[in-house]
Short mmCIF file of C-alpha atoms and ligand atoms in Angstrom, two decimals:
data_model
loop_
_atom_site.label_atom_id
_atom_site.label_comp_id
_atom_site.label_asym_id
_atom_site.label_seq_id
_atom_site.Cartn_x
_atom_site.Cartn_y
_atom_site.Cartn_z
CA UNK A 27 0.00 0.00 0.00
CA UNK A 28 1.36 3.41 -0.96
CA UNK A 29 0.55 6.24 1.41
CA UNK A 30 0.87 9.92 0.67
CA UNK A 31 2.06 12.32 3.38
CA UNK A 32 -1.37 13.95 3.25
CA UNK A 33 -2.84 10.82 4.89
CA UNK A 34 -0.35 10.73 7.77
CA UNK A 35 -3.25 11.12 10.25
CA UNK A 36 -4.27 7.56 9.29
CA UNK A 37 -1.11 5.73 8.17
CA UNK A 38 2.64 6.12 7.94
CA UNK A 39 3.54 7.75 4.62
CA UNK A 40 5.93 5.92 2.30
CA UNK A 41 5.82 8.32 -0.65
CA UNK A 42 7.85 11.50 -0.68
CA UNK A 43 6.14 14.73 -1.64
CA UNK A 44 8.15 17.92 -1.42
CA UNK A 45 8.15 21.29 -3.16
CA UNK A 46 10.76 22.85 -5.34
CA UNK A 47 11.75 26.41 -4.31
CA UNK A 48 9.35 27.81 -6.93
CA UNK A 49 6.40 25.96 -5.39
CA UNK A 50 6.20 23.16 -7.96
CA UNK A 51 5.55 19.66 -6.58
CA UNK A 52 8.20 16.96 -6.35
CA UNK A 53 7.17 13.35 -5.86
CA UNK A 54 9.15 10.14 -5.42
CA UNK A 55 8.03 6.58 -4.83
CA UNK A 56 10.85 4.70 -3.06
CA UNK A 57 11.13 1.00 -3.98
CA UNK A 58 9.11 1.50 -7.16
CA UNK A 59 10.97 -1.29 -8.98
CA UNK A 60 9.29 -3.89 -6.78
CA UNK A 61 5.84 -2.76 -7.99
CA UNK A 62 6.28 -3.71 -11.65
CA UNK A 63 3.37 -5.82 -12.87
CA UNK A 64 1.56 -5.52 -9.54
CA UNK A 65 -1.62 -3.84 -8.38
CA UNK A 66 -0.90 -1.02 -5.95
CA UNK A 67 -3.32 0.82 -3.68
CA UNK A 68 -2.34 4.47 -3.59
CA UNK A 69 -3.86 6.46 -0.72
CA UNK A 70 -3.71 10.17 -1.45
CA UNK A 71 -6.12 12.96 -0.53
CA UNK A 72 -7.18 15.28 -3.32
CA UNK A 73 -8.31 17.95 -0.83
CA UNK A 74 -7.58 20.53 0.64
CA UNK A 75 -5.67 22.48 -2.03
CA UNK A 76 -7.43 20.41 -4.69
CA UNK A 77 -5.56 21.69 -7.76
CA UNK A 78 -2.18 21.08 -6.16
CA UNK A 79 -3.13 17.70 -4.68
CA UNK A 80 -4.63 16.56 -7.99
CA UNK A 81 -1.44 17.42 -9.82
CA UNK A 82 0.59 15.50 -7.23
CA UNK A 83 -1.70 12.51 -7.78
CA UNK A 84 -1.12 12.74 -11.54
CA UNK A 85 2.65 12.76 -11.00
CA UNK A 86 2.52 9.73 -8.70
CA UNK A 87 0.16 7.80 -10.98
CA UNK A 88 2.27 8.48 -14.06
CA UNK A 89 5.43 7.41 -12.23
CA UNK A 90 3.72 4.16 -11.18
CA UNK A 91 2.35 3.53 -14.66
CA UNK A 92 5.80 3.96 -16.22
CA UNK A 93 7.22 1.49 -13.70
CA UNK A 94 4.63 -1.08 -14.82
CA UNK A 95 2.45 -0.91 -11.68
CA UNK A 96 -1.34 -0.97 -11.82
CA UNK A 97 -2.49 1.60 -9.27
CA UNK A 98 -5.89 2.00 -7.66
CA UNK A 99 -6.18 5.55 -6.40
CA UNK A 100 -7.96 5.74 -3.06
CA UNK A 101 -8.98 9.29 -2.39
CA UNK A 102 -11.63 9.64 0.32
CA UNK A 103 -13.02 12.90 -1.07
CA UNK A 104 -13.27 13.54 -4.80
CA UNK A 105 -13.10 17.26 -5.56
CA UNK A 106 -14.82 18.70 -8.65
CA UNK A 107 -17.50 16.01 -8.31
CA UNK A 108 -20.24 18.66 -8.13
CA UNK A 109 -19.41 20.11 -11.54
CA UNK A 110 -21.06 17.19 -13.29
CA UNK A 111 -23.54 19.23 -15.34
CA UNK A 112 -23.25 22.09 -17.77
CA UNK A 113 -25.40 24.90 -16.40
CA UNK A 114 -24.23 27.71 -18.71
CA UNK A 115 -22.92 27.25 -22.25
CA UNK A 116 -19.12 27.12 -22.36
CA UNK A 117 -18.62 25.76 -18.85
CA UNK A 118 -16.09 22.99 -18.22
CA UNK A 119 -17.42 19.60 -17.17
CA UNK A 120 -14.81 19.45 -14.41
CA UNK A 121 -15.83 16.14 -12.84
CA UNK A 122 -15.36 14.31 -16.13
CA UNK A 123 -12.09 16.11 -16.94
CA UNK A 124 -10.66 15.07 -13.58
CA UNK A 125 -11.61 11.41 -13.98
CA UNK A 126 -10.27 11.32 -17.55
CA UNK A 127 -6.97 12.83 -16.40
CA UNK A 128 -6.61 10.34 -13.55
CA UNK A 129 -7.22 7.50 -16.00
CA UNK A 130 -4.77 8.92 -18.55
CA UNK A 131 -2.11 9.32 -15.88
CA UNK A 132 -2.38 5.65 -15.00
CA UNK A 133 -5.17 5.03 -12.49
CA UNK A 134 -6.69 1.62 -13.13
CA UNK A 135 -9.51 2.42 -10.70
CA UNK A 136 -10.61 5.08 -8.25
CA UNK A 137 -12.08 4.32 -4.84
CA UNK A 138 -13.76 7.22 -3.11
CA UNK A 139 -16.43 7.86 -0.48
CA UNK A 140 -19.96 8.97 -1.32
CA UNK A 141 -19.00 10.31 -4.72
CA UNK A 142 -21.32 13.24 -5.36
CA UNK A 143 -22.19 12.59 -9.00
CA UNK A 144 -22.86 8.86 -8.50
CA UNK A 145 -25.65 9.48 -5.98
CA UNK A 146 -25.49 5.85 -4.83
CA UNK A 147 -23.04 3.31 -3.49
CA UNK A 148 -21.38 0.96 -5.94
CA UNK A 149 -19.35 0.85 -9.12
CA UNK A 150 -19.51 2.87 -12.30
CA UNK A 151 -17.37 4.03 -15.20
CA UNK A 152 -17.11 7.79 -15.65
CA UNK A 153 -14.71 9.71 -17.90
CA UNK A 154 -13.35 6.26 -18.86
CA UNK A 155 -12.35 5.61 -15.25
CA UNK A 156 -13.68 2.75 -13.16
CA UNK A 157 -14.97 4.21 -9.91
CA UNK A 158 -16.13 2.56 -6.70
CA UNK A 159 -18.07 4.79 -4.35
CA UNK A 160 -18.17 3.48 -0.79
CA UNK A 161 -20.90 4.91 1.42
CA UNK A 162 -20.28 6.14 4.93
CA UNK A 163 -24.02 6.50 5.55
CA UNK A 164 -24.35 3.46 7.83
CA UNK A 165 -21.42 4.30 10.08
CA UNK A 166 -22.54 7.93 10.38
CA UNK A 167 -26.00 6.75 11.37
CA UNK A 168 -24.57 4.32 13.96
CA UNK A 169 -22.56 7.19 15.42
CA UNK A 170 -25.69 9.35 15.59
CA UNK A 171 -27.61 6.59 17.39
CA UNK A 172 -24.89 6.48 20.01
CA UNK A 173 -25.25 10.24 20.50
CA UNK A 174 -28.94 9.92 21.29
CA UNK A 175 -28.26 6.94 23.59
CA UNK A 176 -30.18 4.54 21.41
CA UNK A 177 -33.37 6.65 21.40
CA UNK A 178 -35.43 6.69 18.22
CA UNK A 179 -34.00 8.77 15.43
CA UNK A 180 -35.57 10.05 12.22
CA UNK A 181 -33.17 10.34 9.28
CA UNK A 182 -33.67 13.05 6.68
CA UNK A 183 -31.53 14.11 3.73
CA UNK A 184 -31.58 17.78 2.72
CA UNK A 185 -31.93 17.05 -1.00
CA UNK A 186 -32.70 14.32 -3.49
CA UNK A 187 -29.00 13.74 -4.33
CA UNK A 188 -28.40 12.40 -0.82
CA UNK A 189 -31.63 10.37 -0.70
CA UNK A 190 -29.70 7.10 -1.09
CA UNK A 191 -28.04 7.74 2.28
CA UNK A 192 -31.33 7.68 4.16
CA UNK A 193 -33.71 5.54 2.11
CA UNK A 194 -32.51 2.22 3.58
CA UNK A 195 -33.32 3.55 7.05
CA UNK A 196 -36.87 4.68 6.40
CA UNK A 197 -35.63 8.22 5.81
CA UNK A 198 -37.13 10.94 3.66
CA UNK A 199 -35.62 13.75 1.62
CA UNK A 200 -36.22 17.46 1.46
CA UNK A 201 -36.55 19.22 -1.86
CA UNK A 202 -33.81 21.69 -2.72
CA UNK A 203 -33.87 24.12 -5.64
CA UNK A 204 -30.81 26.15 -6.56
CA UNK A 205 -31.09 29.39 -8.53
CA UNK A 206 -28.76 31.35 -10.81
CA UNK A 207 -25.10 32.01 -10.04
CA UNK A 208 -24.50 34.91 -7.66
CA UNK A 209 -22.61 37.93 -9.07
CA UNK A 210 -18.87 38.23 -8.39
CA UNK A 211 -15.61 36.34 -8.54
CA UNK A 212 -16.85 33.37 -6.57
CA UNK A 213 -19.05 30.89 -8.35
CA UNK A 214 -21.98 29.80 -6.24
CA UNK A 215 -25.63 29.07 -6.96
CA UNK A 216 -27.86 30.36 -4.22
CA UNK A 217 -30.41 28.01 -2.67
CA UNK A 218 -33.84 29.25 -3.71
CA UNK A 219 -35.90 26.71 -1.86
CA UNK A 220 -35.34 23.92 0.59
CA UNK A 221 -38.52 22.37 1.85
CA UNK A 222 -39.93 19.22 3.33
CA UNK A 223 -43.01 18.87 5.41
CA UNK A 224 -42.25 16.10 7.87
CA UNK A 225 -43.76 15.31 11.23
CA UNK A 226 -40.74 15.71 13.51
CA UNK A 227 -42.43 17.16 16.58
CA UNK A 228 -40.71 15.87 19.73
CA UNK A 229 -38.47 13.52 17.72
CA UNK A 230 -34.71 13.25 17.38
CA UNK A 231 -33.63 13.98 13.82
CA UNK A 232 -30.40 13.26 11.97
CA UNK A 233 -29.92 15.35 8.82
CA UNK A 234 -27.52 13.40 6.63
CA UNK A 235 -25.81 14.66 3.47
CA UNK A 236 -22.84 13.65 1.34
CA UNK A 237 -21.07 16.92 2.09
CA UNK A 238 -21.17 20.18 3.98
CA UNK A 239 -19.42 22.86 1.95
CA UNK A 240 -20.53 26.43 2.72
CA UNK A 241 -23.08 24.97 5.11
CA UNK A 242 -25.93 26.78 3.32
CA UNK A 243 -27.85 23.57 2.71
CA UNK A 244 -27.43 22.17 6.21
CA UNK A 245 -28.27 25.46 7.95
CA UNK A 246 -31.52 25.77 5.96
CA UNK A 247 -32.35 22.14 6.70
CA UNK A 248 -31.71 22.59 10.44
CA UNK A 249 -33.94 25.67 10.47
CA UNK A 250 -36.71 23.75 8.76
CA UNK A 251 -36.51 20.80 11.16
CA UNK A 252 -36.34 23.04 14.24
CA UNK A 253 -39.46 24.89 13.10
CA UNK A 254 -41.16 21.50 12.99
CA UNK A 255 -40.53 21.16 16.76
CA UNK A 256 -37.88 18.43 16.75
CA UNK A 257 -36.34 17.35 20.06
CA UNK A 258 -32.65 16.97 19.14
CA UNK A 259 -31.23 17.89 15.74
CA UNK A 260 -27.99 16.27 14.62
CA UNK A 261 -26.14 17.09 11.39
CA UNK A 262 -23.78 14.68 9.68
CA UNK A 263 -22.06 14.33 6.35
CA UNK A 264 -19.39 12.16 4.83
CA UNK A 265 -17.27 15.16 3.80
CA UNK A 266 -16.91 18.29 5.92
CA UNK A 267 -15.33 21.17 4.01
CA UNK A 268 -16.82 23.69 6.47
CA UNK A 269 -16.18 26.80 4.41
CA UNK A 270 -17.13 30.32 5.45
CA UNK A 271 -17.29 29.67 9.20
CA UNK A 272 -20.05 27.14 8.68
CA UNK A 273 -18.84 24.76 11.39
CA UNK A 274 -19.30 27.43 14.09
CA UNK A 275 -22.68 28.43 12.66
CA UNK A 276 -23.85 24.82 12.60
CA UNK A 277 -22.58 24.09 16.10
CA UNK A 278 -24.56 27.07 17.33
CA UNK A 279 -27.73 26.01 15.54
CA UNK A 280 -28.02 22.30 16.32
CA UNK A 281 -27.20 19.71 18.98
CA UNK A 282 -24.34 17.96 17.22
CA UNK A 283 -22.33 18.19 13.98
CA UNK A 284 -20.00 15.45 12.84
CA UNK A 285 -18.37 14.11 9.70
CA UNK A 286 -15.81 11.50 8.68
CA UNK A 287 -12.07 12.04 8.44
CA UNK A 288 -12.23 12.05 4.62
CA UNK A 289 -11.20 15.67 5.19
CA UNK A 290 -9.66 16.24 8.63
CA UNK A 291 -11.64 18.68 10.78
CA UNK A 292 -12.31 19.21 14.51
CA UNK A 293 -15.53 17.19 14.14
CA UNK A 294 -14.15 14.28 12.07
CA UNK A 295 -15.54 11.79 14.57
CA UNK A 296 -16.04 8.82 12.21
CA UNK A 297 -13.08 7.04 10.63
CA UNK A 298 -13.19 5.84 7.04
CA UNK A 299 -10.28 3.37 7.07
CA UNK A 300 -12.15 0.66 9.05
CA UNK A 301 -14.93 0.77 6.42
CA UNK A 302 -12.44 0.30 3.58
CA UNK A 303 -10.78 -2.52 5.54
CA UNK A 304 -14.10 -4.25 6.16
CA UNK A 305 -14.80 -4.14 2.44
CA UNK A 306 -11.36 -5.60 1.67
CA UNK A 307 -10.33 -2.49 -0.29
CA UNK A 308 -7.20 -1.88 1.82
C1 R5P B 401 -25.35 19.09 -3.09
O1 R5P B 401 -26.13 18.69 -3.87
C2 R5P B 401 -24.70 18.33 -1.97
O2 R5P B 401 -25.35 17.13 -1.67
C3 R5P B 401 -24.63 19.19 -0.76
O3 R5P B 401 -25.95 19.38 -0.25
C4 R5P B 401 -24.04 20.52 -1.06
O4 R5P B 401 -22.92 20.38 -1.86
C5 R5P B 401 -23.70 21.26 0.18
O5 R5P B 401 -23.21 22.50 -0.17
P1 R5P B 401 -23.39 23.73 0.79
O6 R5P B 401 -22.87 23.30 2.13
O7 R5P B 401 -22.53 24.81 0.19
O8 R5P B 401 -24.82 24.09 0.82
#
């Protein structure tokens, strides 16, 4: 197993990644000769600093490919996975470009967690790349049950894209509608509507999503559930990017917020490596 330094919170790194004085990335895979003709699991995060981390992955994959290895890239969070549709003419289909580049560089397969554009657990081919999306939904739910001391818990997803995370547990989904892009340098589509009329009065509720980015979705969902008179409101997601101070805002608005360590954060309470081990992926 090859481990990048950006996963040192989970495993001991055995790949070197450094920077040249001008900021360009340097990578080296010690003992690469032994990998010729063999499958190799490469654990490397593609976030934070997605553009830089992606380029490092391309360098490692290409180096492995040239040495005759057959690498499976294991990246817990797949950046650019939300740009999977063309909204305005002339936009880049970033999710597909990324997968195609990973394949071209030498990835035989990609394993990731709750891949946004797949909207389900399982295998698929996208941009010519074989992808396996492993869901963290069950372990997040188990963790939530522990937090409410085994009391009953309703599970709700804040939009249809995350419905697969809750459906197996009798959960329902809210309806989210995004509007046009906001003006300015930053590209973001405002949430126009987020609704769901559920009977949550006096009940514990877990709102479960694939990711919390700016927190806009989760904050609206919490507001909605609280207005319905819920007892405890818990928020969880596989990936916690927590941009724009959203972790503090969420902590202040609900009873508990937690995510996995796909992206390290102060509330990465659920580990992803045991899930990959249980599935025989690592
Ligand atoms: C979107 O469809 C995803 O499932 C998440 O709901 C979304 O990406 C979260 O983004 P934000 O935290 O910025 O609302």
